[in-house]
mmCIF file of C-alpha atoms in Angstrom:
data_model
loop_
_atom_site.group_PDB
_atom_site.id
_atom_site.type_symbol
_atom_site.label_atom_id
_atom_site.label_comp_id
_atom_site.label_asym_id
_atom_site.label_seq_id
_atom_site.Cartn_x
_atom_site.Cartn_y
_atom_site.Cartn_z
ATOM 1 C CA LYS A 453 1.623 -2.365 -13.761
ATOM 2 C CA ASN A 454 0.105 -4.302 -10.762
ATOM 3 C CA GLU A 455 1.998 -7.332 -9.714
ATOM 4 C CA VAL A 456 -1.594 -9.423 -9.502
ATOM 5 C CA GLU A 457 -4.103 -9.216 -12.706
ATOM 6 C CA GLN A 458 -7.402 -10.620 -12.374
ATOM 7 C CA SER A 459 -10.590 -11.163 -14.985
ATOM 8 C CA PRO A 460 -12.969 -10.908 -15.173
ATOM 9 C CA GLN A 461 -13.756 -7.406 -12.886
ATOM 10 C CA ASN A 462 -17.171 -7.836 -12.486
ATOM 11 C CA LEU A 463 -18.967 -11.001 -13.366
ATOM 12 C CA THR A 464 -23.126 -12.195 -13.165
ATOM 13 C CA ALA A 465 -24.153 -15.950 -13.210
ATOM 14 C CA GLN A 466 -27.253 -17.549 -13.107
ATOM 15 C CA GLU A 467 -27.813 -19.504 -9.934
ATOM 16 C CA GLY A 468 -26.132 -23.178 -10.947
ATOM 17 C CA GLU A 469 -23.756 -22.118 -13.150
ATOM 18 C CA PHE A 470 -19.841 -22.784 -13.462
ATOM 19 C CA ILE A 471 -18.130 -20.135 -12.594
ATOM 20 C CA THR A 472 -13.971 -19.523 -13.297
ATOM 21 C CA ILE A 473 -12.362 -16.984 -12.066
ATOM 22 C CA ASN A 474 -8.810 -16.024 -13.636
ATOM 23 C CA CYS A 475 -5.233 -14.518 -11.863
ATOM 24 C CA SER A 476 -2.119 -14.151 -13.377
ATOM 25 C CA TYR A 477 1.133 -12.701 -11.453
ATOM 26 C CA SER A 478 4.427 -11.623 -13.165
ATOM 27 C CA VAL A 479 6.711 -11.970 -9.357
ATOM 28 C CA GLY A 480 7.993 -14.703 -7.721
ATOM 29 C CA ILE A 481 5.665 -15.623 -4.988
ATOM 30 C CA SER A 482 5.782 -17.838 -1.647
ATOM 31 C CA ALA A 483 1.956 -18.692 -2.315
ATOM 32 C CA LEU A 484 -1.153 -17.793 -3.927
ATOM 33 C CA HIS A 485 -4.529 -16.996 -1.990
ATOM 34 C CA TRP A 486 -7.995 -16.935 -3.044
ATOM 35 C CA LEU A 487 -9.812 -14.395 -0.245
ATOM 36 C CA GLN A 488 -13.529 -13.511 0.033
ATOM 37 C CA GLN A 489 -15.039 -10.454 0.658
ATOM 38 C CA HIS A 490 -18.679 -9.802 1.738
ATOM 39 C CA PRO A 491 -19.936 -5.880 1.565
ATOM 40 C CA GLY A 492 -19.525 -5.790 5.094
ATOM 41 C CA GLY A 493 -15.516 -5.622 4.567
ATOM 42 C CA GLY A 494 -13.849 -8.622 6.220
ATOM 43 C CA ILE A 495 -12.220 -10.663 4.554
ATOM 44 C CA VAL A 496 -11.891 -14.990 4.746
ATOM 45 C CA SER A 497 -9.530 -16.835 3.448
ATOM 46 C CA LEU A 498 -10.620 -19.309 0.815
ATOM 47 C CA PHE A 499 -7.215 -21.278 -0.210
ATOM 48 C CA MET A 500 -3.617 -20.796 -0.028
ATOM 49 C CA LEU A 501 -2.120 -22.444 -2.640
ATOM 50 C CA SER A 502 1.853 -23.416 -3.632
ATOM 51 C CA SER A 503 0.912 -25.678 -6.463
ATOM 52 C CA GLY A 504 -1.491 -28.048 -7.669
ATOM 53 C CA LYS A 505 -5.238 -27.876 -6.751
ATOM 54 C CA LYS A 506 -7.122 -27.626 -3.317
ATOM 55 C CA LYS A 507 -11.165 -28.374 -3.142
ATOM 56 C CA HIS A 508 -13.218 -26.942 -0.639
ATOM 57 C CA GLY A 509 -16.787 -27.756 -1.103
ATOM 58 C CA ARG A 510 -17.928 -26.284 -4.511
ATOM 59 C CA LEU A 511 -14.760 -24.111 -4.487
ATOM 60 C CA ILE A 512 -11.470 -25.519 -6.230
ATOM 61 C CA ALA A 513 -8.172 -23.871 -6.763
ATOM 62 C CA THR A 514 -6.098 -24.526 -9.284
ATOM 63 C CA ILE A 515 -2.160 -23.172 -9.872
ATOM 64 C CA ASN A 516 0.249 -23.667 -12.766
ATOM 65 C CA ILE A 517 3.631 -22.299 -11.197
ATOM 66 C CA GLN A 518 5.593 -22.228 -14.514
ATOM 67 C CA GLU A 519 2.520 -20.140 -16.053
ATOM 68 C CA LYS A 520 2.014 -17.969 -12.924
ATOM 69 C CA HIS A 521 -1.339 -18.481 -13.425
ATOM 70 C CA SER A 522 -4.575 -19.755 -11.138
ATOM 71 C CA SER A 523 -8.244 -20.106 -11.013
ATOM 72 C CA LEU A 524 -10.743 -20.121 -8.825
ATOM 73 C CA HIS A 525 -13.576 -22.763 -9.622
ATOM 74 C CA ILE A 526 -17.216 -22.289 -8.251
ATOM 75 C CA THR A 527 -19.725 -25.398 -9.298
ATOM 76 C CA ALA A 528 -23.404 -25.012 -8.771
ATOM 77 C CA SER A 529 -23.179 -21.273 -8.086
ATOM 78 C CA HIS A 530 -25.556 -19.714 -5.338
ATOM 79 C CA PRO A 531 -26.618 -16.595 -4.602
ATOM 80 C CA ARG A 532 -25.171 -16.635 -0.990
ATOM 81 C CA ASP A 533 -21.842 -17.066 -3.677
ATOM 82 C CA SER A 534 -22.375 -13.401 -4.195
ATOM 83 C CA ALA A 535 -19.353 -11.558 -2.963
ATOM 84 C CA VAL A 536 -16.329 -10.215 -4.198
ATOM 85 C CA TYR A 537 -13.314 -12.646 -4.547
ATOM 86 C CA ILE A 538 -10.005 -11.788 -4.431
ATOM 87 C CA CYS A 539 -6.492 -12.990 -5.881
ATOM 88 C CA ALA A 540 -3.172 -12.529 -3.487
ATOM 89 C CA VAL A 541 0.095 -13.438 -3.485
ATOM 90 C CA THR A 542 2.996 -13.706 -0.754
ATOM 91 C CA ARG A 543 6.456 -13.069 -1.286
ATOM 92 C CA SER A 544 9.078 -13.592 1.733
ATOM 93 C CA GLY A 545 7.766 -11.874 4.661
ATOM 94 C CA ASN A 546 4.249 -12.802 4.426
ATOM 95 C CA GLN A 547 3.370 -9.052 2.791
ATOM 96 C CA PHE A 548 0.398 -9.704 0.730
ATOM 97 C CA TYR A 549 -0.393 -8.224 -2.829
ATOM 98 C CA PHE A 550 -3.845 -7.980 -3.713
ATOM 99 C CA GLY A 551 -5.466 -8.206 -7.092
ATOM 100 C CA THR A 552 -8.480 -5.163 -7.677
ATOM 101 C CA GLY A 553 -10.750 -8.403 -6.915
ATOM 102 C CA THR A 554 -14.336 -10.000 -8.911
ATOM 103 C CA SER A 555 -17.498 -8.828 -7.893
ATOM 104 C CA LEU A 556 -19.553 -11.861 -8.532
ATOM 105 C CA THR A 557 -23.367 -11.837 -8.630
ATOM 106 C CA VAL A 558 -24.966 -15.097 -8.887
ATOM 107 C CA ILE A 559 -29.206 -14.332 -9.750
ATOM 108 C CA PRO A 560 -31.326 -16.645 -7.940
ATOM 109 C CA ASP B 1128 -11.432 -18.722 20.104
ATOM 110 C CA ALA B 1129 -11.801 -14.919 19.106
ATOM 111 C CA GLY B 1130 -10.191 -14.419 15.205
ATOM 112 C CA VAL B 1131 -8.655 -11.181 14.487
ATOM 113 C CA THR B 1132 -10.782 -8.212 16.341
ATOM 114 C CA GLN B 1133 -10.462 -4.475 14.916
ATOM 115 C CA SER B 1134 -11.714 -1.272 16.595
ATOM 116 C CA PRO B 1135 -13.924 0.755 16.212
ATOM 117 C CA THR B 1136 -15.693 -0.475 13.139
ATOM 118 C CA HIS B 1137 -16.564 3.021 11.708
ATOM 119 C CA LEU B 1138 -14.900 6.612 12.318
ATOM 120 C CA ILE B 1139 -15.680 10.074 11.270
ATOM 121 C CA LYS B 1140 -12.630 12.474 11.225
ATOM 122 C CA THR B 1141 -11.950 15.794 9.852
ATOM 123 C CA ARG B 1142 -9.335 16.518 7.898
ATOM 124 C CA GLY B 1143 -6.550 17.279 9.714
ATOM 125 C CA GLN B 1144 -7.090 15.416 12.681
ATOM 126 C CA GLN B 1145 -4.911 12.370 14.135
ATOM 127 C CA VAL B 1146 -6.421 8.954 14.058
ATOM 128 C CA THR B 1147 -5.976 5.772 15.724
ATOM 129 C CA LEU B 1148 -7.295 2.208 14.581
ATOM 130 C CA ARG B 1149 -6.518 -0.973 17.216
ATOM 131 C CA CYS B 1150 -6.070 -4.878 15.812
ATOM 132 C CA SER B 1151 -5.884 -7.914 18.329
ATOM 133 C CA PRO B 1152 -5.007 -10.538 16.455
ATOM 134 C CA LYS B 1153 -6.070 -14.147 16.240
ATOM 135 C CA SER B 1154 -5.180 -16.248 19.625
ATOM 136 C CA GLY B 1155 -1.210 -17.749 18.750
ATOM 137 C CA HIS B 1156 -0.356 -15.283 16.110
ATOM 138 C CA ASP B 1157 2.442 -12.604 16.570
ATOM 139 C CA THR B 1158 2.711 -10.805 13.459
ATOM 140 C CA VAL B 1159 0.052 -7.928 12.568
ATOM 141 C CA SER B 1160 -0.097 -6.149 9.185
ATOM 142 C CA TRP B 1161 -1.807 -3.228 7.873
ATOM 143 C CA TYR B 1162 -3.631 -2.707 4.868
ATOM 144 C CA GLN B 1163 -5.431 0.211 2.922
ATOM 145 C CA GLN B 1164 -8.204 -0.220 0.519
ATOM 146 C CA ALA B 1165 -9.753 2.199 -1.131
ATOM 147 C CA LEU B 1166 -13.479 1.950 -2.786
ATOM 148 C CA GLY B 1167 -13.190 -0.537 -5.257
ATOM 149 C CA GLN B 1168 -9.780 -1.294 -5.128
ATOM 150 C CA GLY B 1169 -7.692 -4.173 -3.942
ATOM 151 C CA PRO B 1170 -5.870 -3.614 -0.474
ATOM 152 C CA GLN B 1171 -2.590 -1.678 -0.557
ATOM 153 C CA PHE B 1172 -0.133 -2.823 2.343
ATOM 154 C CA ILE B 1173 1.020 -0.350 4.775
ATOM 155 C CA PHE B 1174 3.390 -1.958 7.295
ATOM 156 C CA GLN B 1175 4.025 -5.216 9.192
ATOM 157 C CA TYR B 1176 4.919 -5.107 12.720
ATOM 158 C CA TYR B 1177 6.725 -8.654 14.614
ATOM 159 C CA GLU B 1178 8.292 -8.689 17.844
ATOM 160 C CA GLU B 1179 7.106 -5.179 18.420
ATOM 161 C CA GLU B 1180 9.233 -3.628 15.584
ATOM 162 C CA GLU B 1181 8.250 -2.448 11.593
ATOM 163 C CA ARG B 1182 9.607 -4.918 9.845
ATOM 164 C CA GLN B 1183 8.342 -4.548 6.277
ATOM 165 C CA ARG B 1184 6.876 -0.971 4.857
ATOM 166 C CA GLY B 1185 4.744 -0.133 1.580
ATOM 167 C CA ASN B 1186 4.769 3.196 0.379
ATOM 168 C CA PHE B 1187 2.802 5.375 2.298
ATOM 169 C CA PRO B 1188 4.404 8.575 3.643
ATOM 170 C CA ASP B 1189 5.615 9.349 7.728
ATOM 171 C CA ARG B 1190 1.937 10.398 8.534
ATOM 172 C CA PHE B 1191 1.096 6.241 8.966
ATOM 173 C CA SER B 1192 2.978 4.941 12.303
ATOM 174 C CA GLY B 1193 2.398 2.059 14.156
ATOM 175 C CA HIS B 1194 2.957 0.209 17.006
ATOM 176 C CA GLN B 1195 2.920 -3.162 18.261
ATOM 177 C CA PHE B 1196 2.550 -3.862 22.176
ATOM 178 C CA PRO B 1197 3.627 -6.966 24.258
ATOM 179 C CA ASN B 1198 0.741 -8.782 24.047
ATOM 180 C CA TYR B 1199 1.038 -8.679 20.205
ATOM 181 C CA SER B 1200 -2.109 -6.292 19.147
ATOM 182 C CA SER B 1201 -1.229 -3.361 17.301
ATOM 183 C CA GLU B 1202 -2.053 0.350 16.865
ATOM 184 C CA LEU B 1203 -1.961 2.078 13.253
ATOM 185 C CA ASN B 1204 -1.595 6.348 13.718
ATOM 186 C CA VAL B 1205 -2.183 8.194 10.557
ATOM 187 C CA ASN B 1206 -1.686 11.947 11.483
ATOM 188 C CA ALA B 1207 -2.726 15.321 9.689
ATOM 189 C CA LEU B 1208 -5.620 13.413 8.089
ATOM 190 C CA LEU B 1209 -6.570 14.100 4.242
ATOM 191 C CA LEU B 1210 -9.911 13.409 2.601
ATOM 192 C CA GLY B 1211 -7.627 10.682 0.364
ATOM 193 C CA ASP B 1212 -7.030 8.648 3.440
ATOM 194 C CA SER B 1213 -10.929 8.012 3.245
ATOM 195 C CA ALA B 1214 -10.805 3.975 3.247
ATOM 196 C CA LEU B 1215 -11.147 0.507 4.746
ATOM 197 C CA TYR B 1216 -8.244 0.011 7.233
ATOM 198 C CA LEU B 1217 -7.630 -4.005 7.592
ATOM 199 C CA CYS B 1218 -5.538 -5.631 9.918
ATOM 200 C CA ALA B 1219 -4.075 -9.619 9.211
ATOM 201 C CA SER B 1220 -2.594 -11.013 11.826
ATOM 202 C CA SER B 1221 -0.589 -14.406 11.218
ATOM 203 C CA TYR B 1222 2.118 -16.534 12.819
ATOM 204 C CA GLY B 1223 5.840 -15.449 12.246
ATOM 205 C CA THR B 1224 7.112 -13.245 9.254
ATOM 206 C CA GLY B 1225 7.133 -16.703 6.809
ATOM 207 C CA ASN B 1226 4.803 -18.630 4.559
ATOM 208 C CA SER B 1227 1.793 -18.716 7.044
ATOM 209 C CA GLU B 1228 -2.122 -18.727 6.728
ATOM 210 C CA ALA B 1229 -3.345 -15.234 7.708
ATOM 211 C CA PHE B 1230 -6.421 -14.011 9.042
ATOM 212 C CA PHE B 1231 -8.270 -10.532 8.572
ATOM 213 C CA GLY B 1232 -9.981 -8.627 10.404
ATOM 214 C CA GLN B 1233 -13.061 -6.923 9.774
ATOM 215 C CA GLY B 1234 -11.857 -3.804 9.091
ATOM 216 C CA THR B 1235 -12.316 -0.230 10.082
ATOM 217 C CA ARG B 1236 -14.334 2.239 7.943
ATOM 218 C CA LEU B 1237 -12.584 5.712 8.059
ATOM 219 C CA THR B 1238 -14.240 8.800 6.495
ATOM 220 C CA VAL B 1239 -12.224 11.805 6.869
ATOM 221 C CA VAL B 1240 -14.218 14.940 6.189
#
């Protein structure tokens, strides 16, 4: 069983919709990360969380340490948000454990 | 300020050959981690280098080896390539080995034929 589980695996939304991607983990962590990967392959860090909530533009990330659960929300989605969103956790030593990702397609 | 740079971007090798991939960390970073991402999968941790030593290692065979140079850049070497080694290889750099933000390179797409 993977230490990090994401849902859904694939998500299609209409432009303007509110999107939620969920992540649960089963191990003790130092931090939880939300990452974005475009078809070219490079990964961009969106958020690093150890508690509470963070907001950056139209993106919001929350984490519940007790429930070992995090969510990534995208408000007013846009086609340029189409990408794979990956939840990952770090434990000691800054080693990442990745989920399998959520492939998001936003249709105009 | 350059971010994490990886070379080459794409590579095709024949089964049984050896390959070397390179990574230059973001300025100010001293720790380099390597990940393998098979198609449709999340990245898997290969190993991490800090102070020119391998500090942590994932579940990869000894065919996968690495090196870190005094300028913190790193190489990933894979010997006796198998078809299953075809993947995107990602490098991530960070400062120290504690809990700090990591930056990823664009990756090297390796195809073994």
